Coordinates of C-alpha atoms in Angstrom, one line a residue:
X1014 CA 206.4 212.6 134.8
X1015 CA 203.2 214.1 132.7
X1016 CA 201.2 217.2 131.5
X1017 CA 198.2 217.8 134.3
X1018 CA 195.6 219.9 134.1
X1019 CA 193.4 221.3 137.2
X1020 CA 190.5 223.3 136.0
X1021 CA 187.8 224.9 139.1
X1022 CA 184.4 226.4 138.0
X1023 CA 183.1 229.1 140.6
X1024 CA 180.0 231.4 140.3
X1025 CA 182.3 234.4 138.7
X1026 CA 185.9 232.8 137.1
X1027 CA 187.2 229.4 135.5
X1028 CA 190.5 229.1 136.9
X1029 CA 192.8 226.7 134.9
X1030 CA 196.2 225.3 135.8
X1031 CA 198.4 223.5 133.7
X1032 CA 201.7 221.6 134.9
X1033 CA 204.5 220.3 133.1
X1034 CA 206.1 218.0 135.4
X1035 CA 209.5 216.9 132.6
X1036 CA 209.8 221.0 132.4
X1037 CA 208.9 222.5 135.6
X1038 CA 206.8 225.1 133.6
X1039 CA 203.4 226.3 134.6
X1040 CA 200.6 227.9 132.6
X1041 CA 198.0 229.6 134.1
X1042 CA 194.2 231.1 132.7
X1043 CA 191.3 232.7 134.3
X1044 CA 188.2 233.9 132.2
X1045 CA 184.8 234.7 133.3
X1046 CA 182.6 231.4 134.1
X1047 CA 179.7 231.0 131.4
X1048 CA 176.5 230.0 133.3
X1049 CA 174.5 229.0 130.4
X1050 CA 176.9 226.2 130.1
X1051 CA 180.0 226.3 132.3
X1052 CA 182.0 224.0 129.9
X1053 CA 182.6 226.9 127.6
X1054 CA 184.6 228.4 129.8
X1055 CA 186.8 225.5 130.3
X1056 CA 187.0 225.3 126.9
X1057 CA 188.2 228.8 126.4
X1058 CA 190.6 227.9 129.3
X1059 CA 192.1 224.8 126.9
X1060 CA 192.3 227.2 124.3
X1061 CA 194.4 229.8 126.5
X1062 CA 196.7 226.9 127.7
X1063 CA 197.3 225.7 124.2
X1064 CA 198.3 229.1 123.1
X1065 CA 201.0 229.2 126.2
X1066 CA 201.8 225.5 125.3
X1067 CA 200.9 224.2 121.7
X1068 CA 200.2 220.4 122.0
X1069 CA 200.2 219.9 125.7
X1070 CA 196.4 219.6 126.0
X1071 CA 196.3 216.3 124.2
X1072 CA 199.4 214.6 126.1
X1073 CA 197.8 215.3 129.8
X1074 CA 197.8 212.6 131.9
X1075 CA 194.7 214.0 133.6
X1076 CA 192.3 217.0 133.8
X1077 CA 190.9 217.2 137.2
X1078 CA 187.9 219.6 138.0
X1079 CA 186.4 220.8 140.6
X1080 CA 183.3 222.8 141.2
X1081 CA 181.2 225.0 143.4
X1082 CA 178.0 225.2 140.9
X1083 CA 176.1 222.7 142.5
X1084 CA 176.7 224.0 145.9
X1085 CA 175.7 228.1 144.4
X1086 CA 172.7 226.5 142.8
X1087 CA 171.7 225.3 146.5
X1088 CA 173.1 228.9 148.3
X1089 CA 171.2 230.6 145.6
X1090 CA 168.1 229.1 144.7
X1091 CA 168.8 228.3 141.2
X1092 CA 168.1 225.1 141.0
X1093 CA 165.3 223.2 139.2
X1094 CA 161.8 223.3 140.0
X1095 CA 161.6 219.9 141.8
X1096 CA 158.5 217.6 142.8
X1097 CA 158.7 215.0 146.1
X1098 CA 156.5 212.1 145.6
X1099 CA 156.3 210.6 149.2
X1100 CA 154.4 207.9 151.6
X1101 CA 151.0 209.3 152.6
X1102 CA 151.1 211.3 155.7
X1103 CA 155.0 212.4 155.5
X1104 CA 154.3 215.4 152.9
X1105 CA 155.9 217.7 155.8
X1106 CA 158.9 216.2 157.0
X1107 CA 161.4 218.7 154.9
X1108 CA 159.1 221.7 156.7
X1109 CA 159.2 219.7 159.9
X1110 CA 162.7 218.8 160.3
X1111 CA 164.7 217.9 163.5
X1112 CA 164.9 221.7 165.4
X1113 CA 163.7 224.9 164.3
X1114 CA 166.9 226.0 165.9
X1115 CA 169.5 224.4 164.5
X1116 CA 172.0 227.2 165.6
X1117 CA 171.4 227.0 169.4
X1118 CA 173.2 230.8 169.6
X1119 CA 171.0 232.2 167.5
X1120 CA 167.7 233.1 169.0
X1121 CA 166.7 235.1 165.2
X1122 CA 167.4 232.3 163.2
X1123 CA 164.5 231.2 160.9
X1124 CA 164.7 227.8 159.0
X1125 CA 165.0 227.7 155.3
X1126 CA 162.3 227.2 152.9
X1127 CA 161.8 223.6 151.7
X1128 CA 162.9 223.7 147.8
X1129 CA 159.9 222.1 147.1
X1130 CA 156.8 223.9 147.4
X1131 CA 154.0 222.2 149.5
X1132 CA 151.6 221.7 146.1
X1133 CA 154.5 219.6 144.4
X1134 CA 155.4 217.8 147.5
X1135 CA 152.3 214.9 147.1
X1136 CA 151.8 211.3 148.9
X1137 CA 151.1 208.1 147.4
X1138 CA 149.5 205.3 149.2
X1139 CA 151.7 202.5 150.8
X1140 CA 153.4 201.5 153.9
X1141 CA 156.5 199.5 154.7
X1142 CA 157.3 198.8 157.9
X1143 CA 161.2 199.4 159.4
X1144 CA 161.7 195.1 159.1
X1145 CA 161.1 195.5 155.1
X1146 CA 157.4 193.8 155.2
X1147 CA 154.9 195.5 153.1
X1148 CA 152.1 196.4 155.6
X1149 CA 150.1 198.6 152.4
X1150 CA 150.7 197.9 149.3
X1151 CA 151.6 200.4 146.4
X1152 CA 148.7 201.7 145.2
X1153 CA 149.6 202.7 141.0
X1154 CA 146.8 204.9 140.6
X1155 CA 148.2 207.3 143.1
X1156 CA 151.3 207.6 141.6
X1157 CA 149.6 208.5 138.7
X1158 CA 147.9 211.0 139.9
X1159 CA 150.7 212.6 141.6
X1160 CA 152.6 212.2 138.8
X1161 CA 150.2 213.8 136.2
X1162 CA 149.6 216.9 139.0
X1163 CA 153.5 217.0 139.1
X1164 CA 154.0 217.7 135.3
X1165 CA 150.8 219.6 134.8
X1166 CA 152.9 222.0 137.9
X1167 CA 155.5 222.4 135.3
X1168 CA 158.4 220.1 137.4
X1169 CA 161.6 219.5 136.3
X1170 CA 163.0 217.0 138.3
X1171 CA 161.0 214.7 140.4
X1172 CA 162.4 213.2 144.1
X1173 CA 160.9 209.6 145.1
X1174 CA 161.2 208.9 149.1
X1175 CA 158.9 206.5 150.5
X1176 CA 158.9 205.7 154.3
X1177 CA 161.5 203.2 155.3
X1178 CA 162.6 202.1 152.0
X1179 CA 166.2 201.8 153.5
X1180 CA 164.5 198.7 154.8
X1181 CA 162.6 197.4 151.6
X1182 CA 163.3 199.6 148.1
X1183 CA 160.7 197.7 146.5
X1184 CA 158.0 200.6 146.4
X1185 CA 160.6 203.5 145.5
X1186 CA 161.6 201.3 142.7
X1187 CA 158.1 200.5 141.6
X1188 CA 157.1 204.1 141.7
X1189 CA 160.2 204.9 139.6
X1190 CA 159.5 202.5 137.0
X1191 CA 155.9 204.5 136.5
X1192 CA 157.9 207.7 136.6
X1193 CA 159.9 206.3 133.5
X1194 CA 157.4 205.1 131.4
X1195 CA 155.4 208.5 132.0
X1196 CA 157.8 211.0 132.0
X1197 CA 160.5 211.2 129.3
X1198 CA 162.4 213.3 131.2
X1199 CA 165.7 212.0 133.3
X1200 CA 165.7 213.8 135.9
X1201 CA 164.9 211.1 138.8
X1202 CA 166.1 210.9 142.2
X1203 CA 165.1 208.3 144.4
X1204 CA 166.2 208.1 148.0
X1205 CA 167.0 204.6 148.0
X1206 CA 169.8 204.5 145.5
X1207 CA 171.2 207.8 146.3
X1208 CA 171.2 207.3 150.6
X1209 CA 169.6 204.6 151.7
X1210 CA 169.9 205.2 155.7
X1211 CA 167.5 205.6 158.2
X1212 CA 166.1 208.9 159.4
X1213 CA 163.2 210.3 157.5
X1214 CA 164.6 213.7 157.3
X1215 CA 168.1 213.2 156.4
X1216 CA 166.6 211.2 153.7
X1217 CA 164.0 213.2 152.1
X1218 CA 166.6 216.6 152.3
X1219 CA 169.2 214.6 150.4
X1220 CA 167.3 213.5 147.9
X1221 CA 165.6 216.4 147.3
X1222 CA 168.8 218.2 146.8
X1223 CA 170.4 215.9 144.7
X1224 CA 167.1 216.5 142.1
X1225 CA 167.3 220.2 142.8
X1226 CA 170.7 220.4 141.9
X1227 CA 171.1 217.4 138.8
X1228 CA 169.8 219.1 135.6
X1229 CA 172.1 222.0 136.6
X1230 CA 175.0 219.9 137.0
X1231 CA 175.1 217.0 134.9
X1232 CA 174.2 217.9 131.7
X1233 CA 177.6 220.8 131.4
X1234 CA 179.5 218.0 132.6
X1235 CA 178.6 214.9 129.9
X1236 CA 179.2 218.2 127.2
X1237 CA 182.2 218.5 128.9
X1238 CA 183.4 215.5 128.9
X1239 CA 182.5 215.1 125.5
X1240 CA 184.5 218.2 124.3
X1241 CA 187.6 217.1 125.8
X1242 CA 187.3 213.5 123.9
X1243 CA 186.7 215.3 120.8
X1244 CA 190.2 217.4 121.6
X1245 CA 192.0 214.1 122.2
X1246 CA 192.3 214.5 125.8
X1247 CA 192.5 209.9 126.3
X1248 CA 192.6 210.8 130.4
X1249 CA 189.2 211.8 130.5
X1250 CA 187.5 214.3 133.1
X1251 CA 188.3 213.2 137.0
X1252 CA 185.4 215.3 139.2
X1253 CA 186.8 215.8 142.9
X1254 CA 184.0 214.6 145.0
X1255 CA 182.5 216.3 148.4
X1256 CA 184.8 213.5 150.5
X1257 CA 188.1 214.4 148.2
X1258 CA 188.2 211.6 146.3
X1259 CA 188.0 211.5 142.1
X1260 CA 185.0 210.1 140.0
X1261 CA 184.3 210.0 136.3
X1262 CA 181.3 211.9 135.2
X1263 CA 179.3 208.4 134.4
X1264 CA 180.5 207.6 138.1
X1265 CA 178.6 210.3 139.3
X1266 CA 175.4 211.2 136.8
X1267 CA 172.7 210.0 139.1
X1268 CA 174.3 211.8 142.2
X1269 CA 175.4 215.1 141.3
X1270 CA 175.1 215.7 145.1
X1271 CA 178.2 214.1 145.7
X1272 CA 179.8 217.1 144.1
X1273 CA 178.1 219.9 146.7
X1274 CA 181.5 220.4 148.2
X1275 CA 183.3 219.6 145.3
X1276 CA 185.6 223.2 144.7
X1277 CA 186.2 223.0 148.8
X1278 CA 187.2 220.0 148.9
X1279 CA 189.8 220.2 145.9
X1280 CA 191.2 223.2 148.0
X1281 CA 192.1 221.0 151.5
X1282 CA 195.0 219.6 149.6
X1283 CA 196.3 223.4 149.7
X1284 CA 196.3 223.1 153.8
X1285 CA 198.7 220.2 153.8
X1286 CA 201.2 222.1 151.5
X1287 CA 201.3 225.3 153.8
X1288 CA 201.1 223.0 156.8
X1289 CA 204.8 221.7 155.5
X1290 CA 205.8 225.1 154.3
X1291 CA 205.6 227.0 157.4
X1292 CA 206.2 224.4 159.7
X1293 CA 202.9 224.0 161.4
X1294 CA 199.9 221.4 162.0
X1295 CA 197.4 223.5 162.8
X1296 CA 196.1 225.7 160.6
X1297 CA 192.4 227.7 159.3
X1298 CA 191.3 227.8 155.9
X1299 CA 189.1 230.3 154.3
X1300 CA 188.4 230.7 150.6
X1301 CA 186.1 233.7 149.6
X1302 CA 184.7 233.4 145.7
X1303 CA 181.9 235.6 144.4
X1304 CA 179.6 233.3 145.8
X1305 CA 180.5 232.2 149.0
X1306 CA 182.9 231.9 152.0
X1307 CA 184.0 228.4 153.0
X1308 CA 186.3 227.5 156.1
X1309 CA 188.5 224.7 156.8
X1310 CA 190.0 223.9 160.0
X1311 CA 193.1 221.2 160.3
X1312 CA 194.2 220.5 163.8
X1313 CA 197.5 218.7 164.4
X1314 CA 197.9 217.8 160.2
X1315 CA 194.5 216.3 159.7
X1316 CA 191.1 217.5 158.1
X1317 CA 188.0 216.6 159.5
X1318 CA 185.5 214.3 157.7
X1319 CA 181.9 214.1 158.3
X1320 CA 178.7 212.7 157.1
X1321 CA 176.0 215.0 158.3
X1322 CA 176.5 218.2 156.4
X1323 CA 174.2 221.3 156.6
X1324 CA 174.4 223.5 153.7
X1325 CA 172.3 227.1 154.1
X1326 CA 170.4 224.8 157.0
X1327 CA 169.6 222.1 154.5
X1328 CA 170.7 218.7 156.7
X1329 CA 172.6 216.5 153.8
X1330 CA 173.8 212.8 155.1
X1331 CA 176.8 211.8 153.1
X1332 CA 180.5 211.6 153.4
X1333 CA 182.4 214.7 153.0
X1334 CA 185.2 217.1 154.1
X1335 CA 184.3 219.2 157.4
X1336 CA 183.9 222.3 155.7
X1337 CA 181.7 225.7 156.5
X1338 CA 179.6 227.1 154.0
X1339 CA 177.7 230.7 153.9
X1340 CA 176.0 232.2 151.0
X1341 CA 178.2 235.6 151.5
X1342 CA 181.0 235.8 148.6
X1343 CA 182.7 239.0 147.5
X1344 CA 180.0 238.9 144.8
X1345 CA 177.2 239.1 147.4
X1346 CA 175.3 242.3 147.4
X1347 CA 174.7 243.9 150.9
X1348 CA 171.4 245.1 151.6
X1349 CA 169.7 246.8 155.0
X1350 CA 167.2 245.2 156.2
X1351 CA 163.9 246.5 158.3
X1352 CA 166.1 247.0 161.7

């Protein structure tokens, strides 16, 4: 029997919940999120709860949060401006794809535009083959080259996925290493360590996401984590992952992606209460923030899980909760369009 804390972050309100499990007494604060930095809103949330509760914060067991900034930073392209730095010849593969029709219904449907723009998505010369043996080796000079036309671009965050380096990381890691000794900045994703699989695609569009998304992510959650040390919160932050689960933010600071479906996935849990409330296995879930819409279907008491997600037509390979996202919130603004 503790003091927990659930705190969620969505494109328009911090919602905080505190529980007193020896009392039975809840304490409840909403305030507008702060994009700047999203942890001053959960600070201004502590402060609320501490007001309703003085000297609860410090005795929590746990604060859990979860989060749909990373997936709205996706949804509505603010994330950073990214580079690819890929084998020679596979510069296209986020344009190319699998279908161009990925919704076999819709005959309008037009396929996203790549988050990284052709002139920042540059090849390097080498080549390993699907066994793992080098057939070309890595030729520095091009990565330099790439990289120095990267930063004179302006990137932010840079994406390394070479051609079958599921088999044989060696390259990506090599061309990493360059990046590092380069490039002060830390923003580096590289396809190997984040989802090492095969399929080119799935691959690249993960990667590239996760280095979209990572300086808008991480950097409120270390502050974050820091502020609630300095409040003598001991517990520490636990970040509710895409697949359900709980991670520390150290866990998670070179694969913000894991956190895409983070806010949904916090929310399943919600569906197995009401399933046992109302007597029912089967049941639909939809949760509208400003932001988005997200649906959740549990048939016969259990919650899909899947790991091939498509996010605003964006093909993502990693484990999460089956859940439906589309970029139309109550905060969206309608518009009429030519027709």
């Amino acid at each position: 029997m503790g003091i927990g804390i659930g705190c969620d972050i969505g494109g328009t309100f911090t919602d905080l919940l505190m529980i007193d499990e020896s009392t039975g007494r809840v304490f409840v604060d909403k305030i507008l999120t702060t994009p700047a930095d999203p942890s001053l809103a959960i600070e201004t949330g502590l402060r609320g709860l501490e007001k309703q509760s003085p000297g609860s914060i410090p005795k929590a067991l746990a604060l859990v949060h979860g989060t749909t900034l990373v997936i709205n930073a996706v949804i509505e392209r603010k994330g950073a401006v990214t580079g690819l730095i890929t084998t020679r010849g596979f510069r296209d593969v986020l344009e190319i794809g699998r279908e161009k029709r990925y919704d076999g219904n819709d005959l309008q449907i037009t396929f996203p535009e790549p988050l990284v723009a052709r002139p920042m998505r540059l090849e390097v010369d080498e080549r390993i083959l699907t066994t793992g043996r080098v057939l070309t080796p890595l030729d520095e000079h091009s990565v330099e080259v790439a990289l120095k036309s990267l930063v004179a671009q302006g990137v932010q965050s840079i994406a390394v996925c070479l051609i079958n380096s599921f088999a044989n990381p060696a390259h990506e890691h090599a061309v990493a290493d360059t990046i590092r000794q380069a490039w002060p900045k830390e923003w580096l994703s590289v396809s190997a360590d984040i989802v090492p699989i095969i399929g080119e695609y799935e691959r690249s569009s993960t990667t590239v996401v996760n280095a979209y998304v990572a300086p808008r992510g991480i950097p409120y959650l270390r502050a974050l984590d820091k502020a609630l040390a300095e409040r003598g919160l001991l517990s520490g932050l636990l970040l509710i992952q895409s697949n359900g689960g709980g991670v520390s933010v150290n866990e998670l600071a070179d694969r913000p992606i894991q956190l895409i479906l983070s806010g949904q996935a916090a929310g399943v849990g919600a569906i197995r209460f009401f399933a046992s409330d109302i007597k029912t296995p089967n049941l639909v879930a939809i949760e509208v923030g400003g932001t988005s819409c997200d649906v959740t279907l549990s048939v016969e008491g259990v919650t899909a899980m899947t790991d091939q997600l498509e996010i605003d037509g964006y093909r993502l390979a990693m484990s999460a909760v089956d859940i439906h996202t589309v970029g139309a919130g109550g905060g969206t603004i309608a518009h009429v369009d030519p027709a």
